[in-house]
Amino acid sequence: MKVLHITNNFPTKKYPIFGVFVKEQVESLAQTNTISEVFFINGKENGKIEYLRSIIRLRKLLKTSSFDIIHCHHAFSGIIFLLSGFSSKIPSVVSFQNDPSDESFLNLFHIIKPFTTSWIFKNNSIFADGVKGYYLPNGVDTNFFKPINRTEACVKIGLNPNKIYILFVSSNYLRKQKRYDRYQSVISELKKWNNEIEELLLINTERNLVPYFFNAASLHLLTSDFEGSPNSVKEALSCEIPVVSTNVGNVADLLDGVNGSYCAHGNSENELYNLCQKSLIDKSQSNSRNKLIEKKYDIESVALKLKDIYKNTIKSK
């Protein structure tokens, strides 16, 4: 099977973790005997004009190359595929990073829907009907994200092992939906409770250093207004770092049965503060990595499920 991945999210030298989850998912498909080719729309560095140029580039590619299926990562990539004029000729699947109902992409979803074959949602969206809409979160590389001695991790990235670091993650930049303001408010209150507590921000960091940030932290706090299936939560769990989060995306499922990790009922800063305090006090043995693998959120299991979605999509075209 040969797959063309169309994406506007992919790592570059300037932005090393931009769309790294797409890159890792593409690479993981190799174990399933899938041949993958990536068509990258670098609008982040080249501006919006790159989207217009990409339509011409994509048309040329699809005229001269043969693919069994097209995988569009993100709604904008799906629109480019539609504008290429090949959507009626090749089976296609579009991945939505967040639930369309949580973003302005809802209208885009209804534009894309009639012209594409199937869709993947990272959370259990109302559109994931199991027929053409699939619930499939990104998998985590458990060989890369694994427990590391905390002191070693702190030294590696220049932190004080005697401090209590609470991790905030926003991949490439401080995105509004991540609610850094809410995170800061919770940290401010936690510092009154324990003055050893410090912020730890993970933003546009070299990929090889990312596991050290997780392992240096005593807790990952996610304060977002909305998410699909936050990769940072899975990465923390794979490193056996506890998580406290707002009730977004599929976090409740990710944290279900995990010792010392808690999903808030809402977005209350006071509730998040109490849950963070509870997690930091909790001394139970971590079971998060085992739970993650048991629920098949590892990248190998997800790759096999994705291959099955490709097969079903091709059959239904």
Short mmCIF file of C-alpha atoms in Angstrom, two decimals:
data_model
loop_
_atom_site.label_atom_id
_atom_site.label_comp_id
_atom_site.label_asym_id
_atom_site.label_seq_id
_atom_site.Cartn_x
_atom_site.Cartn_y
_atom_site.Cartn_z
CA MET A 1 0.00 0.00 0.00
CA LYS A 2 1.31 3.43 -0.95
CA VAL A 3 0.10 6.49 0.99
CA LEU A 4 0.56 10.18 0.27
CA HIS A 5 0.48 12.25 3.47
CA ILE A 6 -0.53 15.86 2.86
CA THR A 7 0.31 18.03 5.85
CA ASN A 8 0.88 21.62 6.86
CA ASN A 9 2.37 20.39 10.15
CA PHE A 10 5.87 18.93 9.88
CA PRO A 11 9.20 19.58 11.64
CA THR A 12 11.71 22.00 10.15
CA LYS A 13 15.14 23.14 11.31
CA LYS A 14 13.62 26.36 12.65
CA TYR A 15 10.65 24.61 14.28
CA PRO A 16 11.97 21.17 15.34
CA ILE A 17 8.79 19.91 17.02
CA PHE A 18 6.26 21.51 14.70
CA GLY A 19 4.05 18.61 13.63
CA VAL A 20 6.48 16.05 14.99
CA PHE A 21 3.51 13.81 15.82
CA VAL A 22 2.71 13.64 12.09
CA LYS A 23 6.31 12.74 11.26
CA GLU A 24 6.39 10.02 13.91
CA GLN A 25 3.05 8.58 12.78
CA VAL A 26 4.25 8.43 9.18
CA GLU A 27 7.46 6.71 10.27
CA SER A 28 5.54 4.22 12.42
CA LEU A 29 3.64 2.98 9.36
CA ALA A 30 6.83 1.44 7.97
CA GLN A 31 6.42 -1.48 10.40
CA THR A 32 3.06 -2.27 8.72
CA ASN A 33 4.67 -2.61 5.27
CA THR A 34 3.16 0.70 4.19
CA ILE A 35 5.05 2.96 1.78
CA SER A 36 4.65 6.61 2.73
CA GLU A 37 5.44 9.85 0.92
CA VAL A 38 5.03 13.28 2.52
CA PHE A 39 3.73 16.39 0.73
CA PHE A 40 4.55 19.27 3.09
CA ILE A 41 2.82 22.64 2.82
CA ASN A 42 5.22 24.91 4.70
CA GLY A 43 2.87 27.82 5.27
CA LYS A 44 4.38 28.51 8.68
CA GLU A 45 7.68 29.70 7.18
CA ASN A 46 6.66 30.68 3.65
CA GLY A 47 3.35 32.40 4.39
CA LYS A 48 -0.19 31.88 3.11
CA ILE A 49 0.94 32.08 -0.51
CA GLU A 50 2.48 28.64 0.02
CA TYR A 51 -1.03 27.15 0.16
CA LEU A 52 -1.80 28.48 -3.32
CA ARG A 53 1.54 27.25 -4.68
CA SER A 54 0.92 23.84 -3.14
CA ILE A 55 -2.24 23.31 -5.20
CA ILE A 56 -0.17 23.43 -8.40
CA ARG A 57 2.59 21.26 -6.89
CA LEU A 58 0.07 18.70 -5.69
CA ARG A 59 -1.69 18.51 -9.06
CA LYS A 60 1.64 17.81 -10.76
CA LEU A 61 2.50 15.12 -8.23
CA LEU A 62 -0.87 13.35 -8.50
CA LYS A 63 -0.72 13.42 -12.30
CA THR A 64 2.68 11.72 -12.38
CA SER A 65 2.55 9.41 -9.32
CA SER A 66 0.20 6.68 -8.19
CA PHE A 67 -1.10 6.36 -4.62
CA ASP A 68 -3.58 3.92 -3.08
CA ILE A 69 -4.85 6.49 -0.57
CA ILE A 70 -4.35 10.11 0.45
CA HIS A 71 -4.06 10.99 4.15
CA CYS A 72 -4.66 14.68 4.83
CA HIS A 73 -3.43 15.79 8.24
CA HIS A 74 -5.52 18.81 9.33
CA ALA A 75 -8.55 20.41 7.69
CA PHE A 76 -6.49 22.90 5.66
CA SER A 77 -4.58 20.02 4.05
CA GLY A 78 -7.95 18.49 3.15
CA ILE A 79 -9.01 21.71 1.44
CA ILE A 80 -5.81 21.74 -0.63
CA PHE A 81 -6.51 18.16 -1.69
CA LEU A 82 -10.04 19.12 -2.76
CA LEU A 83 -8.71 22.07 -4.78
CA SER A 84 -6.22 19.79 -6.55
CA GLY A 85 -9.15 18.24 -8.41
CA PHE A 86 -8.28 14.64 -7.49
CA SER A 87 -10.65 14.05 -4.56
CA SER A 88 -13.10 12.08 -6.72
CA LYS A 89 -10.33 9.84 -8.12
CA ILE A 90 -8.36 8.66 -5.08
CA PRO A 91 -9.64 7.37 -1.69
CA SER A 92 -8.85 9.81 1.09
CA VAL A 93 -8.89 10.17 4.85
CA VAL A 94 -8.67 13.48 6.75
CA SER A 95 -7.34 13.71 10.32
CA PHE A 96 -8.73 16.44 12.58
CA GLN A 97 -6.41 17.38 15.46
CA ASN A 98 -9.25 18.89 17.51
CA ASP A 99 -12.95 18.10 17.43
CA PRO A 100 -14.48 20.21 14.60
CA SER A 101 -17.23 21.34 16.99
CA ASP A 102 -14.60 22.98 19.24
CA GLU A 103 -13.08 25.16 16.53
CA SER A 104 -14.06 27.31 13.58
CA PHE A 105 -13.23 24.23 11.51
CA LEU A 106 -16.80 22.94 11.85
CA ASN A 107 -17.75 24.67 8.60
CA LEU A 108 -14.59 23.34 6.96
CA PHE A 109 -15.53 19.83 8.05
CA HIS A 110 -18.90 20.12 6.32
CA ILE A 111 -17.16 21.40 3.18
CA ILE A 112 -14.65 18.54 3.23
CA LYS A 113 -17.05 15.77 4.24
CA PRO A 114 -18.88 15.19 0.91
CA PHE A 115 -15.66 15.06 -1.09
CA THR A 116 -13.50 12.79 1.08
CA THR A 117 -13.92 9.11 1.92
CA SER A 118 -13.36 8.96 5.69
CA TRP A 119 -12.21 11.00 8.68
CA ILE A 120 -10.15 10.48 11.82
CA PHE A 121 -10.83 12.25 15.10
CA LYS A 122 -8.40 12.33 18.03
CA ASN A 123 -11.22 12.44 20.58
CA ASN A 124 -14.45 10.47 20.63
CA SER A 125 -16.27 13.03 18.49
CA ILE A 126 -19.97 12.84 17.66
CA PHE A 127 -18.78 12.49 14.06
CA ALA A 128 -16.86 9.27 14.85
CA ASP A 129 -19.57 6.84 13.78
CA GLY A 130 -17.23 3.89 13.13
CA VAL A 131 -18.41 3.74 9.51
CA LYS A 132 -16.68 6.70 7.87
CA GLY A 133 -15.61 8.55 11.01
CA TYR A 134 -12.97 6.91 13.20
CA TYR A 135 -11.76 7.59 16.73
CA LEU A 136 -7.98 7.19 16.66
CA PRO A 137 -5.72 9.29 18.91
CA ASN A 138 -2.03 9.69 18.05
CA GLY A 139 0.19 7.03 19.60
CA VAL A 140 3.20 7.73 21.79
CA ASP A 141 6.67 6.31 21.19
CA THR A 142 7.22 4.45 24.46
CA ASN A 143 10.83 3.71 23.51
CA PHE A 144 11.57 7.44 23.31
CA PHE A 145 9.34 8.61 26.16
CA LYS A 146 10.42 6.46 29.08
CA PRO A 147 11.35 7.00 32.74
CA ILE A 148 14.72 8.68 33.34
CA ASN A 149 16.30 9.37 36.74
CA ARG A 150 14.90 12.74 37.82
CA THR A 151 18.23 14.17 38.99
CA GLU A 152 19.85 13.15 35.71
CA ALA A 153 17.02 14.80 33.77
CA CYS A 154 17.29 18.05 35.75
CA VAL A 155 21.06 18.24 35.28
CA LYS A 156 20.69 17.58 31.54
CA ILE A 157 18.53 20.67 31.03
CA GLY A 158 20.10 22.87 33.71
CA LEU A 159 17.47 22.64 36.42
CA ASN A 160 17.76 22.41 40.21
CA PRO A 161 16.85 18.85 41.34
CA ASN A 162 15.73 20.26 44.70
CA LYS A 163 12.92 22.25 43.11
CA ILE A 164 9.42 20.94 42.31
CA TYR A 165 8.76 21.60 38.63
CA ILE A 166 5.27 21.63 37.17
CA LEU A 167 5.31 21.22 33.40
CA PHE A 168 3.36 23.30 30.90
CA VAL A 169 3.49 22.20 27.23
CA SER A 170 2.54 24.19 24.15
CA SER A 171 4.69 22.63 21.40
CA ASN A 172 5.61 25.54 19.09
CA TYR A 173 4.34 28.72 20.75
CA LEU A 174 1.94 29.83 23.48
CA ARG A 175 -1.36 28.95 21.83
CA LYS A 176 -4.39 30.71 23.29
CA GLN A 177 -6.37 27.48 23.76
CA LYS A 178 -3.64 26.16 26.10
CA ARG A 179 -4.53 28.87 28.66
CA TYR A 180 -1.12 29.72 30.05
CA ASP A 181 -2.88 32.42 32.11
CA ARG A 182 -4.87 29.71 33.91
CA TYR A 183 -1.69 27.68 34.45
CA GLN A 184 0.08 30.73 35.94
CA SER A 185 -2.79 31.38 38.34
CA VAL A 186 -2.71 27.79 39.62
CA ILE A 187 1.09 27.87 39.99
CA SER A 188 0.88 31.17 41.87
CA GLU A 189 -1.42 29.58 44.45
CA LEU A 190 0.68 26.42 44.66
CA LYS A 191 3.79 28.50 45.44
CA LYS A 192 1.99 29.86 48.51
CA TRP A 193 1.51 26.26 49.63
CA ASN A 194 5.08 25.20 48.79
CA ASN A 195 7.72 27.76 47.81
CA GLU A 196 9.86 25.07 46.12
CA ILE A 197 7.37 24.86 43.26
CA GLU A 198 8.48 26.36 39.93
CA GLU A 199 7.11 26.71 36.42
CA LEU A 200 8.63 24.56 33.69
CA LEU A 201 7.71 25.55 30.13
CA LEU A 202 8.21 23.21 27.18
CA ILE A 203 7.85 25.25 23.99
CA ASN A 204 9.64 24.66 20.65
CA THR A 205 12.39 22.56 22.22
CA GLU A 206 14.79 20.22 20.45
CA ARG A 207 13.11 16.83 20.24
CA ASN A 208 16.00 14.94 21.86
CA LEU A 209 15.61 17.09 25.00
CA VAL A 210 11.85 16.72 25.37
CA PRO A 211 11.88 13.48 27.45
CA TYR A 212 14.22 15.19 29.93
CA PHE A 213 11.67 17.97 30.50
CA PHE A 214 8.97 15.42 31.31
CA ASN A 215 11.24 13.43 33.63
CA ALA A 216 12.46 16.57 35.40
CA ALA A 217 8.87 17.47 36.25
CA SER A 218 6.97 16.30 39.31
CA LEU A 219 3.67 16.93 37.54
CA HIS A 220 2.29 17.89 34.12
CA LEU A 221 -0.52 20.44 34.37
CA LEU A 222 -2.74 20.85 31.29
CA THR A 223 -5.08 23.83 31.47
CA SER A 224 -6.52 23.94 27.93
CA ASP A 225 -10.00 25.08 26.93
CA PHE A 226 -10.17 22.31 24.35
CA GLU A 227 -8.03 19.51 22.90
CA GLY A 228 -8.35 16.42 20.75
CA SER A 229 -6.09 13.86 22.37
CA PRO A 230 -3.21 15.86 23.87
CA ASN A 231 0.10 14.23 23.03
CA SER A 232 1.75 15.77 26.09
CA VAL A 233 -0.54 13.82 28.41
CA LYS A 234 0.38 10.51 26.75
CA GLU A 235 4.06 11.44 26.77
CA ALA A 236 3.91 12.26 30.48
CA LEU A 237 2.16 8.98 31.26
CA SER A 238 4.75 7.07 29.23
CA CYS A 239 7.47 8.71 31.38
CA GLU A 240 5.45 7.83 34.53
CA ILE A 241 4.88 11.50 35.36
CA PRO A 242 1.46 12.27 36.91
CA VAL A 243 -0.99 14.57 35.13
CA VAL A 244 -3.66 17.01 36.25
CA SER A 245 -5.87 18.32 33.47
CA THR A 246 -9.04 20.13 32.53
CA ASN A 247 -11.68 17.78 31.15
CA VAL A 248 -10.84 18.16 27.47
CA GLY A 249 -10.63 15.77 24.52
CA ASN A 250 -10.08 12.19 25.65
CA VAL A 251 -8.10 13.08 28.79
CA ALA A 252 -10.66 11.46 31.10
CA ASP A 253 -10.08 8.15 29.31
CA LEU A 254 -6.29 8.59 29.31
CA LEU A 255 -6.22 9.20 33.07
CA ASP A 256 -8.82 6.61 34.03
CA GLY A 257 -7.29 4.20 36.55
CA VAL A 258 -3.93 6.02 36.62
CA ASN A 259 -2.50 6.49 40.12
CA GLY A 260 -1.87 10.11 41.14
CA SER A 261 -3.36 11.63 37.98
CA TYR A 262 -6.63 13.54 37.94
CA CYS A 263 -9.07 15.01 35.43
CA ALA A 264 -11.00 18.03 36.68
CA HIS A 265 -14.75 18.30 36.19
CA GLY A 266 -14.42 21.74 34.62
CA ASN A 267 -12.01 24.65 34.21
CA SER A 268 -12.01 25.97 37.78
CA GLU A 269 -8.58 27.16 38.89
CA ASN A 270 -9.45 26.25 42.46
CA GLU A 271 -10.27 22.65 41.48
CA LEU A 272 -7.05 22.39 39.45
CA TYR A 273 -5.09 23.73 42.44
CA ASN A 274 -6.64 21.14 44.77
CA LEU A 275 -5.97 18.31 42.31
CA CYS A 276 -2.35 19.40 41.83
CA GLN A 277 -1.87 19.48 45.58
CA LYS A 278 -3.46 16.04 45.88
CA SER A 279 -1.23 14.65 43.12
CA LEU A 280 1.97 16.06 44.60
CA ILE A 281 1.14 14.54 47.99
CA ASP A 282 0.20 11.15 46.48
CA LYS A 283 2.95 8.58 47.08
CA SER A 284 1.35 5.60 45.34
CA GLN A 285 3.45 3.70 42.83
CA SER A 286 3.05 4.88 39.25
CA ASN A 287 1.13 2.60 36.91
CA SER A 288 0.68 5.14 34.11
CA ARG A 289 3.03 3.55 31.57
CA ASN A 290 1.40 0.14 31.94
CA LYS A 291 -2.07 1.68 31.67
CA LEU A 292 -1.08 3.56 28.51
CA ILE A 293 0.15 0.39 26.82
CA GLU A 294 -2.82 -1.60 28.11
CA LYS A 295 -5.16 0.93 26.43
CA LYS A 296 -3.11 0.62 23.20
CA TYR A 297 -2.03 4.25 22.99
CA ASP A 298 1.51 3.20 22.07
CA ILE A 299 2.60 4.20 18.56
CA GLU A 300 2.91 0.61 17.30
CA SER A 301 -0.70 -0.27 18.20
CA VAL A 302 -2.00 2.95 16.64
CA ALA A 303 -0.07 2.27 13.41
CA LEU A 304 -1.82 -1.09 13.03
CA LYS A 305 -5.22 0.51 13.60
CA LEU A 306 -4.40 3.24 11.07
CA LYS A 307 -3.48 0.63 8.46
CA ASP A 308 -6.89 -1.00 9.00
CA ILE A 309 -8.60 2.39 8.50
CA TYR A 310 -6.73 2.77 5.21
CA LYS A 311 -7.92 -0.67 4.09
CA ASN A 312 -11.55 0.09 5.01
CA THR A 313 -11.37 3.48 3.31
CA ILE A 314 -10.07 1.99 0.06
CA LYS A 315 -12.81 -0.67 0.11
CA SER A 316 -15.56 1.89 0.70
CA LYS A 317 -14.49 4.24 -2.12
#
